[in-house]
Amino acid sequence: GDSVTQMEGPVTLSEEAFLTINCTYTATGYPSLFWYVQYPGEGLQLLLKATKADDKGSNKGFEATYRKETTSFHLEKGSVQVSDSAVYFCARSNTGKLIFGQGTTLQVKP
Amino acid sequence: NAGVTQTPKFQVLKTGQSMTLQCAQDMNHNSMYWYRQDPGMGLRLIYYSASEGTTDKGEVPNGYNVSRLNKREFSLRLESAAPSQTSVYFCASSERWLSNQPQHFGDGTRLSIL
């Protein structure tokens, strides 16, 4: 069945470092792709999305490009801040449903 | 700016007890969802309601029932709670039942079953 695979965490970075969190998805159909962020004690918030191949989603300095040829949707940020510490989830759609990766914890140290 | 509201936020139950988790959204969304979140497993879909008047099973429906009470409200019921149902439960909604629609999440209900 459909699935999403994320790199395992935790990912620990120093402030202002470059961030990449890898995400790959199964290629059946024409899914939309999403990144969600979860801060401690809260629900998930949409970070960005892309709905077709070669689309780039961006928000708050984060970017991800829908790569159909490699079935990937890697999350990047050029300079992380302590406030970016959270759990990040990659997801693909299946009609109206979402299928989530297992989540990647990011810790940013001052 | 309430969005998706879940009640209660925390609950402790004994094995065999029943309870209902409540969810309401004020965004006039058509579709609603219930997920559970367990460590290292992401979110797994329990049940969903693509539109008012319909409900369908998701990935892990066993031990749960749902009711789409009206367009705003979607409740999740545990008839006889088991320790394996200890989890964080999230309700979500989306404007339409389409693959490009983002989902909006509540803050979760943390449920412990002893």
PDB file of C-alpha atoms in Angstrom:
ATOM      1  CA  GLY A   1       0.000   0.000   0.000  1.00  0.00           C
ATOM      2  CA  ASP A   2       0.875   3.670   0.000  1.00  0.00           C
ATOM      3  CA  SER A   3       3.546   4.767   2.427  1.00  0.00           C
ATOM      4  CA  VAL A   4       5.876   7.602   3.405  1.00  0.00           C
ATOM      5  CA  THR A   5       9.386   7.125   4.769  1.00  0.00           C
ATOM      6  CA  GLN A   6      11.294   9.798   6.657  1.00  0.00           C
ATOM      7  CA  MET A   7      14.833   9.897   7.940  1.00  0.00           C
ATOM      8  CA  GLU A   8      15.110   8.813  11.530  1.00  0.00           C
ATOM      9  CA  GLY A   9      15.811  11.340  14.229  1.00  0.00           C
ATOM     10  CA  PRO A  10      16.556  13.031  16.369  1.00  0.00           C
ATOM     11  CA  VAL A  11      18.384  15.539  14.233  1.00  0.00           C
ATOM     12  CA  THR A  12      20.488  17.881  16.352  1.00  0.00           C
ATOM     13  CA  LEU A  13      21.842  21.088  14.837  1.00  0.00           C
ATOM     14  CA  SER A  14      23.416  24.301  16.006  1.00  0.00           C
ATOM     15  CA  GLU A  15      21.604  27.561  15.407  1.00  0.00           C
ATOM     16  CA  GLU A  16      22.102  28.912  11.846  1.00  0.00           C
ATOM     17  CA  ALA A  17      23.003  25.481  10.461  1.00  0.00           C
ATOM     18  CA  PHE A  18      21.502  24.112   7.231  1.00  0.00           C
ATOM     19  CA  LEU A  19      18.664  21.628   7.631  1.00  0.00           C
ATOM     20  CA  THR A  20      17.632  18.726   5.415  1.00  0.00           C
ATOM     21  CA  ILE A  21      15.031  16.162   6.438  1.00  0.00           C
ATOM     22  CA  ASN A  22      14.614  13.428   3.839  1.00  0.00           C
ATOM     23  CA  CYS A  23      11.213  12.105   2.804  1.00  0.00           C
ATOM     24  CA  THR A  24      10.301   9.560   0.129  1.00  0.00           C
ATOM     25  CA  TYR A  25       6.834   8.341  -0.849  1.00  0.00           C
ATOM     26  CA  THR A  26       5.227   5.576  -2.845  1.00  0.00           C
ATOM     27  CA  ALA A  27       4.455   6.678  -6.358  1.00  0.00           C
ATOM     28  CA  THR A  28       0.937   5.325  -6.951  1.00  0.00           C
ATOM     29  CA  GLY A  29      -1.528   7.795  -8.401  1.00  0.00           C
ATOM     30  CA  TYR A  30      -1.046  11.570  -8.324  1.00  0.00           C
ATOM     31  CA  PRO A  31      -0.667  12.469  -4.674  1.00  0.00           C
ATOM     32  CA  SER A  32      -0.271  15.868  -3.124  1.00  0.00           C
ATOM     33  CA  LEU A  33       2.588  16.137  -0.645  1.00  0.00           C
ATOM     34  CA  PHE A  34       2.705  17.949   2.675  1.00  0.00           C
ATOM     35  CA  TRP A  35       5.012  18.840   5.524  1.00  0.00           C
ATOM     36  CA  TYR A  36       3.467  19.346   8.957  1.00  0.00           C
ATOM     37  CA  VAL A  37       5.160  20.569  12.144  1.00  0.00           C
ATOM     38  CA  GLN A  38       4.229  19.651  15.710  1.00  0.00           C
ATOM     39  CA  TYR A  39       5.428  21.731  18.655  1.00  0.00           C
ATOM     40  CA  PRO A  40       5.411  20.147  22.128  1.00  0.00           C
ATOM     41  CA  GLY A  41       1.921  19.623  23.514  1.00  0.00           C
ATOM     42  CA  GLU A  42       0.227  20.851  20.359  1.00  0.00           C
ATOM     43  CA  GLY A  43      -1.466  19.463  17.289  1.00  0.00           C
ATOM     44  CA  LEU A  44       0.014  19.373  13.807  1.00  0.00           C
ATOM     45  CA  GLN A  45       0.242  22.557  11.769  1.00  0.00           C
ATOM     46  CA  LEU A  46       0.590  22.671   8.007  1.00  0.00           C
ATOM     47  CA  LEU A  47       4.049  23.941   7.099  1.00  0.00           C
ATOM     48  CA  LEU A  48       3.935  23.682   3.310  1.00  0.00           C
ATOM     49  CA  LYS A  49       2.478  21.646   0.479  1.00  0.00           C
ATOM     50  CA  ALA A  50       2.971  20.816  -3.206  1.00  0.00           C
ATOM     51  CA  THR A  51       0.262  19.423  -5.420  1.00  0.00           C
ATOM     52  CA  LYS A  52       2.094  18.331  -8.589  1.00  0.00           C
ATOM     53  CA  ALA A  53       5.494  17.342  -9.863  1.00  0.00           C
ATOM     54  CA  ASP A  54       8.197  20.078  -9.782  1.00  0.00           C
ATOM     55  CA  ASP A  55       6.077  22.306  -7.522  1.00  0.00           C
ATOM     56  CA  LYS A  56       8.020  23.949  -4.700  1.00  0.00           C
ATOM     57  CA  GLY A  57       6.257  24.601  -1.430  1.00  0.00           C
ATOM     58  CA  SER A  58       7.683  27.242   0.898  1.00  0.00           C
ATOM     59  CA  ASN A  59       6.841  28.867   4.208  1.00  0.00           C
ATOM     60  CA  LYS A  60       8.783  30.516   7.065  1.00  0.00           C
ATOM     61  CA  GLY A  61      12.110  29.851   5.305  1.00  0.00           C
ATOM     62  CA  PHE A  62      11.370  26.155   4.789  1.00  0.00           C
ATOM     63  CA  GLU A  63      11.227  24.709   1.274  1.00  0.00           C
ATOM     64  CA  ALA A  64      10.468  21.352  -0.338  1.00  0.00           C
ATOM     65  CA  THR A  65      10.271  20.372  -4.008  1.00  0.00           C
ATOM     66  CA  TYR A  66       7.998  17.630  -5.373  1.00  0.00           C
ATOM     67  CA  ARG A  67      10.407  15.298  -7.215  1.00  0.00           C
ATOM     68  CA  LYS A  68       8.496  12.688  -9.154  1.00  0.00           C
ATOM     69  CA  GLU A  69      11.597  11.077 -10.688  1.00  0.00           C
ATOM     70  CA  THR A  70      13.057  10.287  -7.257  1.00  0.00           C
ATOM     71  CA  THR A  71       9.685  10.094  -5.392  1.00  0.00           C
ATOM     72  CA  SER A  72      11.071  12.530  -2.837  1.00  0.00           C
ATOM     73  CA  PHE A  73       9.919  15.651  -0.985  1.00  0.00           C
ATOM     74  CA  HIS A  74      12.880  16.657   1.165  1.00  0.00           C
ATOM     75  CA  LEU A  75      12.457  19.536   3.632  1.00  0.00           C
ATOM     76  CA  GLU A  76      15.211  22.192   3.708  1.00  0.00           C
ATOM     77  CA  LYS A  77      15.960  25.391   5.565  1.00  0.00           C
ATOM     78  CA  GLY A  78      19.041  27.491   5.109  1.00  0.00           C
ATOM     79  CA  SER A  79      19.474  28.691   8.686  1.00  0.00           C
ATOM     80  CA  VAL A  80      17.611  27.073  11.569  1.00  0.00           C
ATOM     81  CA  GLN A  81      16.648  28.790  14.805  1.00  0.00           C
ATOM     82  CA  VAL A  82      16.070  27.413  18.289  1.00  0.00           C
ATOM     83  CA  SER A  83      12.363  28.088  17.750  1.00  0.00           C
ATOM     84  CA  ASP A  84      12.356  25.536  14.898  1.00  0.00           C
ATOM     85  CA  SER A  85      12.807  22.701  17.406  1.00  0.00           C
ATOM     86  CA  ALA A  86       9.804  20.450  16.843  1.00  0.00           C
ATOM     87  CA  VAL A  87       8.689  17.193  15.239  1.00  0.00           C
ATOM     88  CA  TYR A  88       8.299  17.312  11.448  1.00  0.00           C
ATOM     89  CA  PHE A  89       5.961  14.997   9.545  1.00  0.00           C
ATOM     90  CA  CYS A  90       5.947  14.318   5.827  1.00  0.00           C
ATOM     91  CA  ALA A  91       2.627  13.151   4.365  1.00  0.00           C
ATOM     92  CA  ARG A  92       1.138  12.145   1.028  1.00  0.00           C
ATOM     93  CA  SER A  93      -2.505  12.222   0.099  1.00  0.00           C
ATOM     94  CA  ASN A  94      -4.610   9.277  -0.971  1.00  0.00           C
ATOM     95  CA  THR A  95      -7.833  10.828  -2.247  1.00  0.00           C
ATOM     96  CA  GLY A  96      -8.903  12.865   0.788  1.00  0.00           C
ATOM     97  CA  LYS A  97      -6.865  10.862   3.290  1.00  0.00           C
ATOM     98  CA  LEU A  98      -3.327  11.563   4.460  1.00  0.00           C
ATOM     99  CA  ILE A  99      -0.622   8.983   5.008  1.00  0.00           C
ATOM    100  CA  PHE A 100       2.084  10.161   7.382  1.00  0.00           C
ATOM    101  CA  GLY A 101       5.706   9.300   7.859  1.00  0.00           C
ATOM    102  CA  GLN A 102       6.853   8.426  11.363  1.00  0.00           C
ATOM    103  CA  GLY A 103       8.074  11.952  12.122  1.00  0.00           C
ATOM    104  CA  THR A 104      11.553  13.426  12.606  1.00  0.00           C
ATOM    105  CA  THR A 105      12.469  15.278  15.780  1.00  0.00           C
ATOM    106  CA  LEU A 106      14.616  18.368  15.251  1.00  0.00           C
ATOM    107  CA  GLN A 107      16.578  19.855  18.137  1.00  0.00           C
ATOM    108  CA  VAL A 108      18.325  23.176  17.552  1.00  0.00           C
ATOM    109  CA  LYS A 109      20.897  24.263  20.121  1.00  0.00           C
ATOM    110  CA  PRO A 110      21.946  27.888  20.701  1.00  0.00           C
TER     111      PRO A 110
ATOM    112  CA  ASN B   1     -10.020  31.638  15.640  1.00  0.00           C
ATOM    113  CA  ALA B   2     -10.903  28.398  17.460  1.00  0.00           C
ATOM    114  CA  GLY B   3     -10.428  26.073  14.454  1.00  0.00           C
ATOM    115  CA  VAL B   4     -10.688  22.479  15.682  1.00  0.00           C
ATOM    116  CA  THR B   5     -11.567  22.009  19.357  1.00  0.00           C
ATOM    117  CA  GLN B   6     -11.155  18.688  21.156  1.00  0.00           C
ATOM    118  CA  THR B   7     -12.442  17.749  24.590  1.00  0.00           C
ATOM    119  CA  PRO B   8     -11.230  16.551  26.987  1.00  0.00           C
ATOM    120  CA  LYS B   9      -7.512  17.335  26.789  1.00  0.00           C
ATOM    121  CA  PHE B  10      -6.527  14.576  29.223  1.00  0.00           C
ATOM    122  CA  GLN B  11      -8.300  11.457  30.455  1.00  0.00           C
ATOM    123  CA  VAL B  12      -7.407   8.397  32.499  1.00  0.00           C
ATOM    124  CA  LEU B  13      -9.634   5.335  32.206  1.00  0.00           C
ATOM    125  CA  LYS B  14      -9.681   1.856  33.640  1.00  0.00           C
ATOM    126  CA  THR B  15      -9.733  -1.149  31.359  1.00  0.00           C
ATOM    127  CA  GLY B  16     -13.296  -1.873  30.245  1.00  0.00           C
ATOM    128  CA  GLN B  17     -14.633   1.632  30.774  1.00  0.00           C
ATOM    129  CA  SER B  18     -16.180   3.559  27.927  1.00  0.00           C
ATOM    130  CA  MET B  19     -15.856   7.150  26.881  1.00  0.00           C
ATOM    131  CA  THR B  20     -16.487   9.547  24.022  1.00  0.00           C
ATOM    132  CA  LEU B  21     -13.976  12.026  22.660  1.00  0.00           C
ATOM    133  CA  GLN B  22     -15.568  15.159  21.280  1.00  0.00           C
ATOM    134  CA  CYS B  23     -14.441  17.225  18.309  1.00  0.00           C
ATOM    135  CA  ALA B  24     -15.935  20.370  16.804  1.00  0.00           C
ATOM    136  CA  GLN B  25     -14.740  22.627  13.987  1.00  0.00           C
ATOM    137  CA  ASP B  26     -15.920  26.133  13.181  1.00  0.00           C
ATOM    138  CA  MET B  27     -14.468  26.452   9.665  1.00  0.00           C
ATOM    139  CA  ASN B  28     -17.503  25.050   7.818  1.00  0.00           C
ATOM    140  CA  HIS B  29     -15.389  22.117   6.626  1.00  0.00           C
ATOM    141  CA  ASN B  30     -16.990  19.137   4.961  1.00  0.00           C
ATOM    142  CA  SER B  31     -14.527  16.387   5.923  1.00  0.00           C
ATOM    143  CA  MET B  32     -13.397  15.300   9.374  1.00  0.00           C
ATOM    144  CA  TYR B  33     -10.917  12.711  10.667  1.00  0.00           C
ATOM    145  CA  TRP B  34      -9.766  10.905  13.793  1.00  0.00           C
ATOM    146  CA  TYR B  35      -6.143   9.825  14.204  1.00  0.00           C
ATOM    147  CA  ARG B  36      -4.079   8.243  16.919  1.00  0.00           C
ATOM    148  CA  GLN B  37      -0.429   9.100  17.478  1.00  0.00           C
ATOM    149  CA  ASP B  38       1.928   6.589  19.028  1.00  0.00           C
ATOM    150  CA  PRO B  39       5.703   6.993  19.502  1.00  0.00           C
ATOM    151  CA  GLY B  40       7.682   6.230  16.353  1.00  0.00           C
ATOM    152  CA  MET B  41       4.564   5.487  14.285  1.00  0.00           C
ATOM    153  CA  GLY B  42       3.416   8.837  13.027  1.00  0.00           C
ATOM    154  CA  LEU B  43      -0.333   9.366  12.849  1.00  0.00           C
ATOM    155  CA  ARG B  44      -2.661   6.557  11.897  1.00  0.00           C
ATOM    156  CA  LEU B  45      -6.182   7.135  10.648  1.00  0.00           C
ATOM    157  CA  ILE B  46      -8.924   5.549  12.754  1.00  0.00           C
ATOM    158  CA  TYR B  47     -12.098   6.769  11.030  1.00  0.00           C
ATOM    159  CA  TYR B  48     -13.067   9.580   8.721  1.00  0.00           C
ATOM    160  CA  SER B  49     -16.155  11.363   7.489  1.00  0.00           C
ATOM    161  CA  ALA B  50     -15.802  12.607   3.931  1.00  0.00           C
ATOM    162  CA  SER B  51     -19.018  14.605   4.225  1.00  0.00           C
ATOM    163  CA  GLU B  52     -21.879  15.086   6.647  1.00  0.00           C
ATOM    164  CA  GLY B  53     -23.879  11.867   6.892  1.00  0.00           C
ATOM    165  CA  THR B  54     -21.041   9.505   5.933  1.00  0.00           C
ATOM    166  CA  THR B  55     -18.360   7.703   7.943  1.00  0.00           C
ATOM    167  CA  ASP B  56     -15.733   5.153   6.892  1.00  0.00           C
ATOM    168  CA  LYS B  57     -13.031   3.049   8.462  1.00  0.00           C
ATOM    169  CA  GLY B  58      -9.427   4.078   8.278  1.00  0.00           C
ATOM    170  CA  GLU B  59      -6.281   2.086   8.943  1.00  0.00           C
ATOM    171  CA  VAL B  60      -6.914   1.129  12.608  1.00  0.00           C
ATOM    172  CA  PRO B  61     -10.694   1.125  13.329  1.00  0.00           C
ATOM    173  CA  ASN B  62     -10.956  -1.880  15.659  1.00  0.00           C
ATOM    174  CA  GLY B  63     -12.271  -0.983  19.105  1.00  0.00           C
ATOM    175  CA  TYR B  64     -13.669   2.390  18.025  1.00  0.00           C
ATOM    176  CA  ASN B  65     -16.907   3.861  16.734  1.00  0.00           C
ATOM    177  CA  VAL B  66     -17.671   7.317  15.399  1.00  0.00           C
ATOM    178  CA  SER B  67     -20.638   9.598  14.923  1.00  0.00           C
ATOM    179  CA  ARG B  68     -20.855  12.573  12.586  1.00  0.00           C
ATOM    180  CA  LEU B  69     -23.410  14.443  14.643  1.00  0.00           C
ATOM    181  CA  ASN B  70     -23.717  17.360  12.222  1.00  0.00           C
ATOM    182  CA  LYS B  71     -21.413  19.275   9.925  1.00  0.00           C
ATOM    183  CA  ARG B  72     -19.434  20.738  12.864  1.00  0.00           C
ATOM    184  CA  GLU B  73     -19.101  17.752  15.196  1.00  0.00           C
ATOM    185  CA  PHE B  74     -17.438  14.352  14.901  1.00  0.00           C
ATOM    186  CA  SER B  75     -17.127  12.152  17.996  1.00  0.00           C
ATOM    187  CA  LEU B  76     -15.009   9.062  18.683  1.00  0.00           C
ATOM    188  CA  ARG B  77     -16.224   6.402  21.110  1.00  0.00           C
ATOM    189  CA  LEU B  78     -14.296   3.698  22.921  1.00  0.00           C
ATOM    190  CA  GLU B  79     -16.873   1.143  24.027  1.00  0.00           C
ATOM    191  CA  SER B  80     -14.579  -0.996  26.206  1.00  0.00           C
ATOM    192  CA  ALA B  81     -11.191   0.613  26.663  1.00  0.00           C
ATOM    193  CA  ALA B  82      -8.043  -1.511  26.489  1.00  0.00           C
ATOM    194  CA  PRO B  83      -4.455  -0.596  27.479  1.00  0.00           C
ATOM    195  CA  SER B  84      -3.475  -0.822  23.786  1.00  0.00           C
ATOM    196  CA  GLN B  85      -5.661   2.220  23.197  1.00  0.00           C
ATOM    197  CA  THR B  86      -3.437   4.413  25.353  1.00  0.00           C
ATOM    198  CA  SER B  87      -2.428   7.111  22.905  1.00  0.00           C
ATOM    199  CA  VAL B  88      -2.797  10.721  21.860  1.00  0.00           C
ATOM    200  CA  TYR B  89      -5.891  11.226  19.725  1.00  0.00           C
ATOM    201  CA  PHE B  90      -6.168  13.988  17.159  1.00  0.00           C
ATOM    202  CA  CYS B  91      -9.195  15.250  15.324  1.00  0.00           C
ATOM    203  CA  ALA B  92      -8.738  17.056  12.018  1.00  0.00           C
ATOM    204  CA  SER B  93     -10.876  18.664   9.335  1.00  0.00           C
ATOM    205  CA  SER B  94     -10.499  19.725   5.720  1.00  0.00           C
ATOM    206  CA  GLU B  95     -12.584  21.894   3.467  1.00  0.00           C
ATOM    207  CA  ARG B  96     -13.313  19.192   0.912  1.00  0.00           C
ATOM    208  CA  TRP B  97     -12.629  15.523   0.258  1.00  0.00           C
ATOM    209  CA  LEU B  98      -9.851  16.146  -2.245  1.00  0.00           C
ATOM    210  CA  SER B  99      -6.228  15.073  -2.356  1.00  0.00           C
ATOM    211  CA  ASN B 100      -4.863  18.625  -2.419  1.00  0.00           C
ATOM    212  CA  GLN B 101      -6.690  19.760   0.694  1.00  0.00           C
ATOM    213  CA  PRO B 102      -4.622  20.345   3.832  1.00  0.00           C
ATOM    214  CA  GLN B 103      -6.033  19.132   7.111  1.00  0.00           C
ATOM    215  CA  HIS B 104      -6.393  21.314  10.224  1.00  0.00           C
ATOM    216  CA  PHE B 105      -5.721  19.651  13.542  1.00  0.00           C
ATOM    217  CA  GLY B 106      -6.918  20.064  17.092  1.00  0.00           C
ATOM    218  CA  ASP B 107      -4.519  20.028  20.043  1.00  0.00           C
ATOM    219  CA  GLY B 108      -5.217  16.414  20.912  1.00  0.00           C
ATOM    220  CA  THR B 109      -6.616  14.290  23.725  1.00  0.00           C
ATOM    221  CA  ARG B 110      -4.084  12.413  25.822  1.00  0.00           C
ATOM    222  CA  LEU B 111      -5.724   9.170  26.895  1.00  0.00           C
ATOM    223  CA  SER B 112      -4.259   6.677  29.368  1.00  0.00           C
ATOM    224  CA  ILE B 113      -5.901   3.335  30.037  1.00  0.00           C
ATOM    225  CA  LEU B 114      -4.841   1.458  33.125  1.00  0.00           C
TER     226      LEU B 114
END
